[in-house]
């Protein structure tokens, strides 16, 4: 049942990616929506789960929050190092962005989607009601995952083929993750730490890259409204799942 439900996440992820690539003439709106979705996923979904799962504190600060800050700084460091390396070798960049950053971010989205599948499988091990609730939440926000995966990969100058490869990998990841729960489970604290780290990376990309790019050439109210709508959509998904 868990693997069957994960197929719904597969289709929703592809639908999100398809939407992202079809609206190229409204790129600023796409980026504004993607930024809102990413902000909502981090603040309303990832961080609460991370804080609950990680549990422990280090010098009075929850471990999940420390890893969240570490993820933010890590994303900034990786982007600067890759950009500096390309500049030193005279390689071509896209608006100062290193394509490897987009691929790395998309790979992190794939890892997150795999853990979504693991969450579905683990929830069904607890009970059918729990499994259904988690599955609905995952399927709903996997549309945003597919949307963001394609947007992140292409925004950093990667070819459309690479963006599609990462999109299909992100779509398949929940199915693989759900199937893996037949063989093992991830310790709760380790899962919480990963979610905190990934949340920091995602927030950096949203705040430092996606949203500034969205408003750079089109500082329109419609772009801001798309950002608000993206965050509100994730709030709705989290509320319905709860």
PDB file of C-alpha atoms in Angstrom:
ATOM      1  CA  UNK A   1       0.000   0.000   0.000  1.00  0.00           C
ATOM      2  CA  UNK A   2       2.814   2.420   0.864  1.00  0.00           C
ATOM      3  CA  UNK A   3       4.522   1.901  -2.509  1.00  0.00           C
ATOM      4  CA  UNK A   4       1.196   2.261  -4.320  1.00  0.00           C
ATOM      5  CA  UNK A   5       0.498   5.551  -2.549  1.00  0.00           C
ATOM      6  CA  UNK A   6       4.022   6.739  -3.349  1.00  0.00           C
ATOM      7  CA  UNK A   7       3.136   6.417  -7.037  1.00  0.00           C
ATOM      8  CA  UNK A   8       0.725   9.308  -6.457  1.00  0.00           C
ATOM      9  CA  UNK A   9       3.684  11.370  -5.225  1.00  0.00           C
ATOM     10  CA  UNK A  10       5.547  10.356  -8.403  1.00  0.00           C
ATOM     11  CA  UNK A  11       2.781  11.761 -10.602  1.00  0.00           C
ATOM     12  CA  UNK A  12       2.403  14.956  -8.553  1.00  0.00           C
ATOM     13  CA  UNK A  13       6.132  15.644  -8.742  1.00  0.00           C
ATOM     14  CA  UNK A  14       6.070  15.314 -12.531  1.00  0.00           C
ATOM     15  CA  UNK A  15       3.031  17.610 -12.659  1.00  0.00           C
ATOM     16  CA  UNK A  16       4.917  20.258 -10.677  1.00  0.00           C
ATOM     17  CA  UNK A  17       7.932  20.063 -12.972  1.00  0.00           C
ATOM     18  CA  UNK A  18       5.745  20.184 -16.079  1.00  0.00           C
ATOM     19  CA  UNK A  19       4.068  23.327 -14.756  1.00  0.00           C
ATOM     20  CA  UNK A  20       7.432  24.981 -14.088  1.00  0.00           C
ATOM     21  CA  UNK A  21       8.725  24.421 -17.621  1.00  0.00           C
ATOM     22  CA  UNK A  22       5.506  25.401 -19.407  1.00  0.00           C
ATOM     23  CA  UNK A  23       5.295  28.951 -18.072  1.00  0.00           C
ATOM     24  CA  UNK A  24       8.643  30.317 -19.268  1.00  0.00           C
ATOM     25  CA  UNK A  25       6.994  33.519 -20.530  1.00  0.00           C
ATOM     26  CA  UNK A  26       5.995  34.263 -16.940  1.00  0.00           C
ATOM     27  CA  UNK A  27       9.332  33.348 -15.403  1.00  0.00           C
ATOM     28  CA  UNK A  28       9.166  35.999 -12.700  1.00  0.00           C
ATOM     29  CA  UNK A  29       5.840  34.579 -11.517  1.00  0.00           C
ATOM     30  CA  UNK A  30       7.263  31.046 -11.555  1.00  0.00           C
ATOM     31  CA  UNK A  31      10.232  32.130  -9.450  1.00  0.00           C
ATOM     32  CA  UNK A  32       8.028  34.122  -7.084  1.00  0.00           C
ATOM     33  CA  UNK A  33       5.784  31.095  -6.563  1.00  0.00           C
ATOM     34  CA  UNK A  34       8.790  28.789  -6.144  1.00  0.00           C
ATOM     35  CA  UNK A  35      10.245  31.091  -3.496  1.00  0.00           C
ATOM     36  CA  UNK A  36       6.980  31.092  -1.568  1.00  0.00           C
ATOM     37  CA  UNK A  37       6.672  27.322  -1.798  1.00  0.00           C
ATOM     38  CA  UNK A  38      10.233  26.866  -0.556  1.00  0.00           C
ATOM     39  CA  UNK A  39       9.706  29.319   2.303  1.00  0.00           C
ATOM     40  CA  UNK A  40       6.507  27.531   3.291  1.00  0.00           C
ATOM     41  CA  UNK A  41       8.109  24.078   3.133  1.00  0.00           C
ATOM     42  CA  UNK A  42      11.006  25.222   5.346  1.00  0.00           C
ATOM     43  CA  UNK A  43       9.103  27.209   7.943  1.00  0.00           C
ATOM     44  CA  UNK A  44       5.870  25.247   8.159  1.00  0.00           C
ATOM     45  CA  UNK A  45       6.897  21.680   7.342  1.00  0.00           C
ATOM     46  CA  UNK A  46      10.618  20.901   7.603  1.00  0.00           C
ATOM     47  CA  UNK A  47      11.578  22.856  10.732  1.00  0.00           C
ATOM     48  CA  UNK A  48       8.668  21.704  12.922  1.00  0.00           C
ATOM     49  CA  UNK A  49       9.353  18.086  11.938  1.00  0.00           C
ATOM     50  CA  UNK A  50      13.076  18.517  12.495  1.00  0.00           C
ATOM     51  CA  UNK A  51      12.630  20.056  15.956  1.00  0.00           C
ATOM     52  CA  UNK A  52      10.280  17.269  17.006  1.00  0.00           C
ATOM     53  CA  UNK A  53      12.435  14.462  15.627  1.00  0.00           C
ATOM     54  CA  UNK A  54      15.932  15.642  16.618  1.00  0.00           C
ATOM     55  CA  UNK A  55      14.960  16.407  20.212  1.00  0.00           C
ATOM     56  CA  UNK A  56      18.369  16.990  21.799  1.00  0.00           C
ATOM     57  CA  UNK A  57      19.934  20.367  22.608  1.00  0.00           C
ATOM     58  CA  UNK A  58      23.562  21.467  22.312  1.00  0.00           C
ATOM     59  CA  UNK A  59      24.544  24.326  24.635  1.00  0.00           C
ATOM     60  CA  UNK A  60      20.902  25.292  25.054  1.00  0.00           C
ATOM     61  CA  UNK A  61      20.062  25.305  21.321  1.00  0.00           C
ATOM     62  CA  UNK A  62      18.064  22.505  19.619  1.00  0.00           C
ATOM     63  CA  UNK A  63      20.344  20.403  17.430  1.00  0.00           C
ATOM     64  CA  UNK A  64      17.942  20.793  14.503  1.00  0.00           C
ATOM     65  CA  UNK A  65      18.304  24.594  14.607  1.00  0.00           C
ATOM     66  CA  UNK A  66      22.090  24.387  14.737  1.00  0.00           C
ATOM     67  CA  UNK A  67      22.034  22.164  11.673  1.00  0.00           C
ATOM     68  CA  UNK A  68      19.558  24.555  10.048  1.00  0.00           C
ATOM     69  CA  UNK A  69      22.054  27.422  10.417  1.00  0.00           C
ATOM     70  CA  UNK A  70      24.857  25.113   9.282  1.00  0.00           C
ATOM     71  CA  UNK A  71      22.872  24.216   6.162  1.00  0.00           C
ATOM     72  CA  UNK A  72      22.317  27.887   5.340  1.00  0.00           C
ATOM     73  CA  UNK A  73      26.020  28.667   5.725  1.00  0.00           C
ATOM     74  CA  UNK A  74      27.022  25.524   3.832  1.00  0.00           C
ATOM     75  CA  UNK A  75      24.878  26.491   0.845  1.00  0.00           C
ATOM     76  CA  UNK A  76      26.416  29.967   0.833  1.00  0.00           C
ATOM     77  CA  UNK A  77      29.942  28.556   1.096  1.00  0.00           C
ATOM     78  CA  UNK A  78      29.437  25.992  -1.665  1.00  0.00           C
ATOM     79  CA  UNK A  79      27.977  28.584  -4.020  1.00  0.00           C
ATOM     80  CA  UNK A  80      30.835  31.018  -3.436  1.00  0.00           C
ATOM     81  CA  UNK A  81      33.522  28.338  -3.815  1.00  0.00           C
ATOM     82  CA  UNK A  82      32.043  27.003  -7.045  1.00  0.00           C
ATOM     83  CA  UNK A  83      31.607  30.489  -8.471  1.00  0.00           C
ATOM     84  CA  UNK A  84      35.194  31.424  -7.547  1.00  0.00           C
ATOM     85  CA  UNK A  85      36.543  28.222  -9.075  1.00  0.00           C
ATOM     86  CA  UNK A  86      34.725  28.808 -12.345  1.00  0.00           C
ATOM     87  CA  UNK A  87      35.863  32.428 -12.487  1.00  0.00           C
ATOM     88  CA  UNK A  88      39.486  31.378 -11.870  1.00  0.00           C
ATOM     89  CA  UNK A  89      39.357  28.912 -14.756  1.00  0.00           C
ATOM     90  CA  UNK A  90      37.581  31.345 -17.066  1.00  0.00           C
ATOM     91  CA  UNK A  91      34.494  29.125 -17.251  1.00  0.00           C
ATOM     92  CA  UNK A  92      31.232  30.612 -18.379  1.00  0.00           C
ATOM     93  CA  UNK A  93      28.603  31.230 -15.736  1.00  0.00           C
ATOM     94  CA  UNK A  94      24.951  32.130 -15.963  1.00  0.00           C
ATOM     95  CA  UNK A  95      24.426  35.535 -14.326  1.00  0.00           C
ATOM     96  CA  UNK A  96      27.209  34.723 -11.855  1.00  0.00           C
ATOM     97  CA  UNK A  97      25.667  31.360 -10.902  1.00  0.00           C
ATOM     98  CA  UNK A  98      27.526  28.064 -10.996  1.00  0.00           C
ATOM     99  CA  UNK A  99      25.450  25.263 -12.607  1.00  0.00           C
ATOM    100  CA  UNK A 100      26.805  22.792 -10.025  1.00  0.00           C
ATOM    101  CA  UNK A 101      24.924  24.662  -7.297  1.00  0.00           C
ATOM    102  CA  UNK A 102      21.638  24.022  -9.069  1.00  0.00           C
ATOM    103  CA  UNK A 103      22.447  20.337  -9.483  1.00  0.00           C
ATOM    104  CA  UNK A 104      23.509  20.049  -5.841  1.00  0.00           C
ATOM    105  CA  UNK A 105      20.320  21.713  -4.664  1.00  0.00           C
ATOM    106  CA  UNK A 106      18.225  19.479  -6.920  1.00  0.00           C
ATOM    107  CA  UNK A 107      20.055  16.423  -5.569  1.00  0.00           C
ATOM    108  CA  UNK A 108      19.152  17.536  -2.054  1.00  0.00           C
ATOM    109  CA  UNK A 109      15.517  17.764  -3.168  1.00  0.00           C
ATOM    110  CA  UNK A 110      15.777  14.185  -4.455  1.00  0.00           C
ATOM    111  CA  UNK A 111      17.137  13.071  -1.077  1.00  0.00           C
ATOM    112  CA  UNK A 112      14.305  14.871   0.689  1.00  0.00           C
ATOM    113  CA  UNK A 113      11.743  13.182  -1.574  1.00  0.00           C
ATOM    114  CA  UNK A 114      13.262   9.789  -0.804  1.00  0.00           C
ATOM    115  CA  UNK A 115      12.781  10.521   2.883  1.00  0.00           C
ATOM    116  CA  UNK A 116       9.186  11.503   2.102  1.00  0.00           C
ATOM    117  CA  UNK A 117       8.733   7.980   0.768  1.00  0.00           C
ATOM    118  CA  UNK A 118      10.341   6.553   3.893  1.00  0.00           C
ATOM    119  CA  UNK A 119       7.882   8.612   5.963  1.00  0.00           C
ATOM    120  CA  UNK A 120       4.961   7.132   4.034  1.00  0.00           C
ATOM    121  CA  UNK A 121       6.200   3.585   4.580  1.00  0.00           C
ATOM    122  CA  UNK A 122       6.903   4.144   8.273  1.00  0.00           C
ATOM    123  CA  UNK A 123       3.485   5.738   8.808  1.00  0.00           C
ATOM    124  CA  UNK A 124       1.729   2.753   7.229  1.00  0.00           C
ATOM    125  CA  UNK A 125       3.661   0.492   9.586  1.00  0.00           C
ATOM    126  CA  UNK A 126       2.094   2.417  12.468  1.00  0.00           C
ATOM    127  CA  UNK A 127      -1.442   2.182  11.049  1.00  0.00           C
ATOM    128  CA  UNK A 128      -3.649   2.828   8.053  1.00  0.00           C
ATOM    129  CA  UNK A 129      -5.011   6.143   9.356  1.00  0.00           C
ATOM    130  CA  UNK A 130      -1.562   7.526  10.068  1.00  0.00           C
ATOM    131  CA  UNK A 131      -0.314   6.302   6.690  1.00  0.00           C
ATOM    132  CA  UNK A 132      -3.187   7.985   4.847  1.00  0.00           C
ATOM    133  CA  UNK A 133      -2.622  11.340   6.585  1.00  0.00           C
ATOM    134  CA  UNK A 134       1.107  11.355   5.890  1.00  0.00           C
ATOM    135  CA  UNK A 135       0.564  10.189   2.309  1.00  0.00           C
ATOM    136  CA  UNK A 136      -1.860  13.045   1.573  1.00  0.00           C
ATOM    137  CA  UNK A 137       0.583  15.598   2.935  1.00  0.00           C
ATOM    138  CA  UNK A 138       3.487  14.163   0.936  1.00  0.00           C
ATOM    139  CA  UNK A 139       1.514  13.894  -2.305  1.00  0.00           C
ATOM    140  CA  UNK A 140       0.254  17.471  -1.976  1.00  0.00           C
ATOM    141  CA  UNK A 141       3.638  19.049  -1.363  1.00  0.00           C
ATOM    142  CA  UNK A 142       5.444  16.867  -3.918  1.00  0.00           C
ATOM    143  CA  UNK A 143       3.882  19.141  -6.542  1.00  0.00           C
ATOM    144  CA  UNK A 144       5.937  21.910  -4.973  1.00  0.00           C
ATOM    145  CA  UNK A 145       9.001  19.628  -4.874  1.00  0.00           C
ATOM    146  CA  UNK A 146       8.772  18.922  -8.600  1.00  0.00           C
ATOM    147  CA  UNK A 147       8.193  22.596  -9.329  1.00  0.00           C
ATOM    148  CA  UNK A 148      11.198  23.634  -7.238  1.00  0.00           C
ATOM    149  CA  UNK A 149      13.508  20.872  -8.526  1.00  0.00           C
ATOM    150  CA  UNK A 150      13.024  21.876 -12.161  1.00  0.00           C
ATOM    151  CA  UNK A 151      13.214  25.599 -11.330  1.00  0.00           C
ATOM    152  CA  UNK A 152      16.409  25.293  -9.273  1.00  0.00           C
ATOM    153  CA  UNK A 153      18.209  23.181 -11.862  1.00  0.00           C
ATOM    154  CA  UNK A 154      17.342  25.417 -14.808  1.00  0.00           C
ATOM    155  CA  UNK A 155      17.810  28.711 -12.933  1.00  0.00           C
ATOM    156  CA  UNK A 156      21.517  27.985 -12.491  1.00  0.00           C
ATOM    157  CA  UNK A 157      22.076  27.570 -16.222  1.00  0.00           C
ATOM    158  CA  UNK A 158      21.803  23.802 -16.569  1.00  0.00           C
ATOM    159  CA  UNK A 159      20.463  22.386 -19.819  1.00  0.00           C
ATOM    160  CA  UNK A 160      16.819  21.369 -20.039  1.00  0.00           C
ATOM    161  CA  UNK A 161      17.876  17.719 -20.323  1.00  0.00           C
ATOM    162  CA  UNK A 162      19.619  17.855 -16.941  1.00  0.00           C
ATOM    163  CA  UNK A 163      16.625  19.591 -15.387  1.00  0.00           C
ATOM    164  CA  UNK A 164      14.348  16.820 -16.681  1.00  0.00           C
ATOM    165  CA  UNK A 165      16.700  14.115 -15.396  1.00  0.00           C
ATOM    166  CA  UNK A 166      16.658  15.651 -11.920  1.00  0.00           C
ATOM    167  CA  UNK A 167      12.881  16.012 -12.121  1.00  0.00           C
ATOM    168  CA  UNK A 168      12.394  12.322 -12.930  1.00  0.00           C
ATOM    169  CA  UNK A 169      14.851  11.356 -10.191  1.00  0.00           C
ATOM    170  CA  UNK A 170      12.872  13.477  -7.729  1.00  0.00           C
ATOM    171  CA  UNK A 171       9.633  11.849  -8.891  1.00  0.00           C
ATOM    172  CA  UNK A 172      11.000   8.321  -8.482  1.00  0.00           C
ATOM    173  CA  UNK A 173      12.590   8.991  -5.090  1.00  0.00           C
ATOM    174  CA  UNK A 174       9.394   8.646  -2.958  1.00  0.00           C
ATOM    175  CA  UNK A 175       8.657   5.269  -4.535  1.00  0.00           C
ATOM    176  CA  UNK A 176      12.179   4.054  -3.759  1.00  0.00           C
ATOM    177  CA  UNK A 177      11.969   5.487  -0.250  1.00  0.00           C
ATOM    178  CA  UNK A 178       8.639   3.799   0.470  1.00  0.00           C
ATOM    179  CA  UNK A 179       9.942   0.464  -0.816  1.00  0.00           C
ATOM    180  CA  UNK A 180      13.041   0.743   1.377  1.00  0.00           C
ATOM    181  CA  UNK A 181      10.941   0.653   4.554  1.00  0.00           C
ATOM    182  CA  UNK A 182      10.445  -3.048   3.902  1.00  0.00           C
ATOM    183  CA  UNK A 183      14.110  -3.512   4.827  1.00  0.00           C
ATOM    184  CA  UNK A 184      15.155  -0.753   7.276  1.00  0.00           C
ATOM    185  CA  UNK A 185      14.109   2.399   9.110  1.00  0.00           C
ATOM    186  CA  UNK A 186      15.962   5.683   9.699  1.00  0.00           C
ATOM    187  CA  UNK A 187      16.633   6.592  13.365  1.00  0.00           C
ATOM    188  CA  UNK A 188      14.386   9.453  14.406  1.00  0.00           C
ATOM    189  CA  UNK A 189      17.183  11.773  15.586  1.00  0.00           C
ATOM    190  CA  UNK A 190      19.164  11.297  12.375  1.00  0.00           C
ATOM    191  CA  UNK A 191      16.079  12.118  10.323  1.00  0.00           C
ATOM    192  CA  UNK A 192      15.477  15.282  12.362  1.00  0.00           C
ATOM    193  CA  UNK A 193      19.059  16.429  11.866  1.00  0.00           C
ATOM    194  CA  UNK A 194      18.851  15.921   8.112  1.00  0.00           C
ATOM    195  CA  UNK A 195      15.603  17.866   7.872  1.00  0.00           C
ATOM    196  CA  UNK A 196      17.152  20.781   9.778  1.00  0.00           C
ATOM    197  CA  UNK A 197      20.231  20.842   7.540  1.00  0.00           C
ATOM    198  CA  UNK A 198      18.184  20.597   4.363  1.00  0.00           C
ATOM    199  CA  UNK A 199      15.860  23.351   5.588  1.00  0.00           C
ATOM    200  CA  UNK A 200      18.806  25.736   5.945  1.00  0.00           C
ATOM    201  CA  UNK A 201      20.000  24.984   2.419  1.00  0.00           C
ATOM    202  CA  UNK A 202      16.522  25.478   1.001  1.00  0.00           C
ATOM    203  CA  UNK A 203      15.981  28.772   2.823  1.00  0.00           C
ATOM    204  CA  UNK A 204      19.283  30.140   1.514  1.00  0.00           C
ATOM    205  CA  UNK A 205      18.361  29.307  -2.055  1.00  0.00           C
ATOM    206  CA  UNK A 206      14.927  30.876  -1.652  1.00  0.00           C
ATOM    207  CA  UNK A 207      16.075  34.069   0.081  1.00  0.00           C
ATOM    208  CA  UNK A 208      19.401  34.675  -1.633  1.00  0.00           C
ATOM    209  CA  UNK A 209      18.713  33.436  -5.148  1.00  0.00           C
ATOM    210  CA  UNK A 210      15.126  32.638  -6.128  1.00  0.00           C
ATOM    211  CA  UNK A 211      13.284  35.674  -4.734  1.00  0.00           C
ATOM    212  CA  UNK A 212      15.885  38.313  -5.732  1.00  0.00           C
ATOM    213  CA  UNK A 213      15.866  36.891  -9.262  1.00  0.00           C
ATOM    214  CA  UNK A 214      12.062  36.958  -9.335  1.00  0.00           C
ATOM    215  CA  UNK A 215      11.955  40.678  -8.506  1.00  0.00           C
ATOM    216  CA  UNK A 216      15.048  41.742 -10.446  1.00  0.00           C
ATOM    217  CA  UNK A 217      13.381  42.474 -13.780  1.00  0.00           C
ATOM    218  CA  UNK A 218       9.730  42.327 -12.771  1.00  0.00           C
ATOM    219  CA  UNK A 219       9.200  43.972  -9.358  1.00  0.00           C
ATOM    220  CA  UNK A 220       5.457  43.588  -9.785  1.00  0.00           C
ATOM    221  CA  UNK A 221       2.730  43.048  -7.233  1.00  0.00           C
ATOM    222  CA  UNK A 222       1.764  39.869  -9.040  1.00  0.00           C
ATOM    223  CA  UNK A 223       5.201  38.388  -8.248  1.00  0.00           C
ATOM    224  CA  UNK A 224       4.796  39.189  -4.554  1.00  0.00           C
ATOM    225  CA  UNK A 225       1.296  37.724  -4.596  1.00  0.00           C
ATOM    226  CA  UNK A 226       2.667  34.507  -6.105  1.00  0.00           C
ATOM    227  CA  UNK A 227       5.214  34.284  -3.283  1.00  0.00           C
ATOM    228  CA  UNK A 228       2.501  34.752  -0.659  1.00  0.00           C
ATOM    229  CA  UNK A 229       0.288  32.226  -2.455  1.00  0.00           C
ATOM    230  CA  UNK A 230       3.096  29.651  -2.456  1.00  0.00           C
ATOM    231  CA  UNK A 231       3.635  29.961   1.299  1.00  0.00           C
ATOM    232  CA  UNK A 232      -0.124  29.924   1.933  1.00  0.00           C
ATOM    233  CA  UNK A 233      -0.505  26.754  -0.148  1.00  0.00           C
ATOM    234  CA  UNK A 234       2.010  24.902   2.028  1.00  0.00           C
ATOM    235  CA  UNK A 235       0.221  26.215   5.139  1.00  0.00           C
ATOM    236  CA  UNK A 236      -3.022  24.777   3.773  1.00  0.00           C
ATOM    237  CA  UNK A 237      -1.380  21.431   3.046  1.00  0.00           C
ATOM    238  CA  UNK A 238       0.134  21.234   6.545  1.00  0.00           C
ATOM    239  CA  UNK A 239      -3.181  22.251   8.121  1.00  0.00           C
ATOM    240  CA  UNK A 240      -5.175  19.633   6.219  1.00  0.00           C
ATOM    241  CA  UNK A 241      -2.628  16.941   7.076  1.00  0.00           C
ATOM    242  CA  UNK A 242      -2.825  17.842  10.755  1.00  0.00           C
TER     243      UNK A 242
END
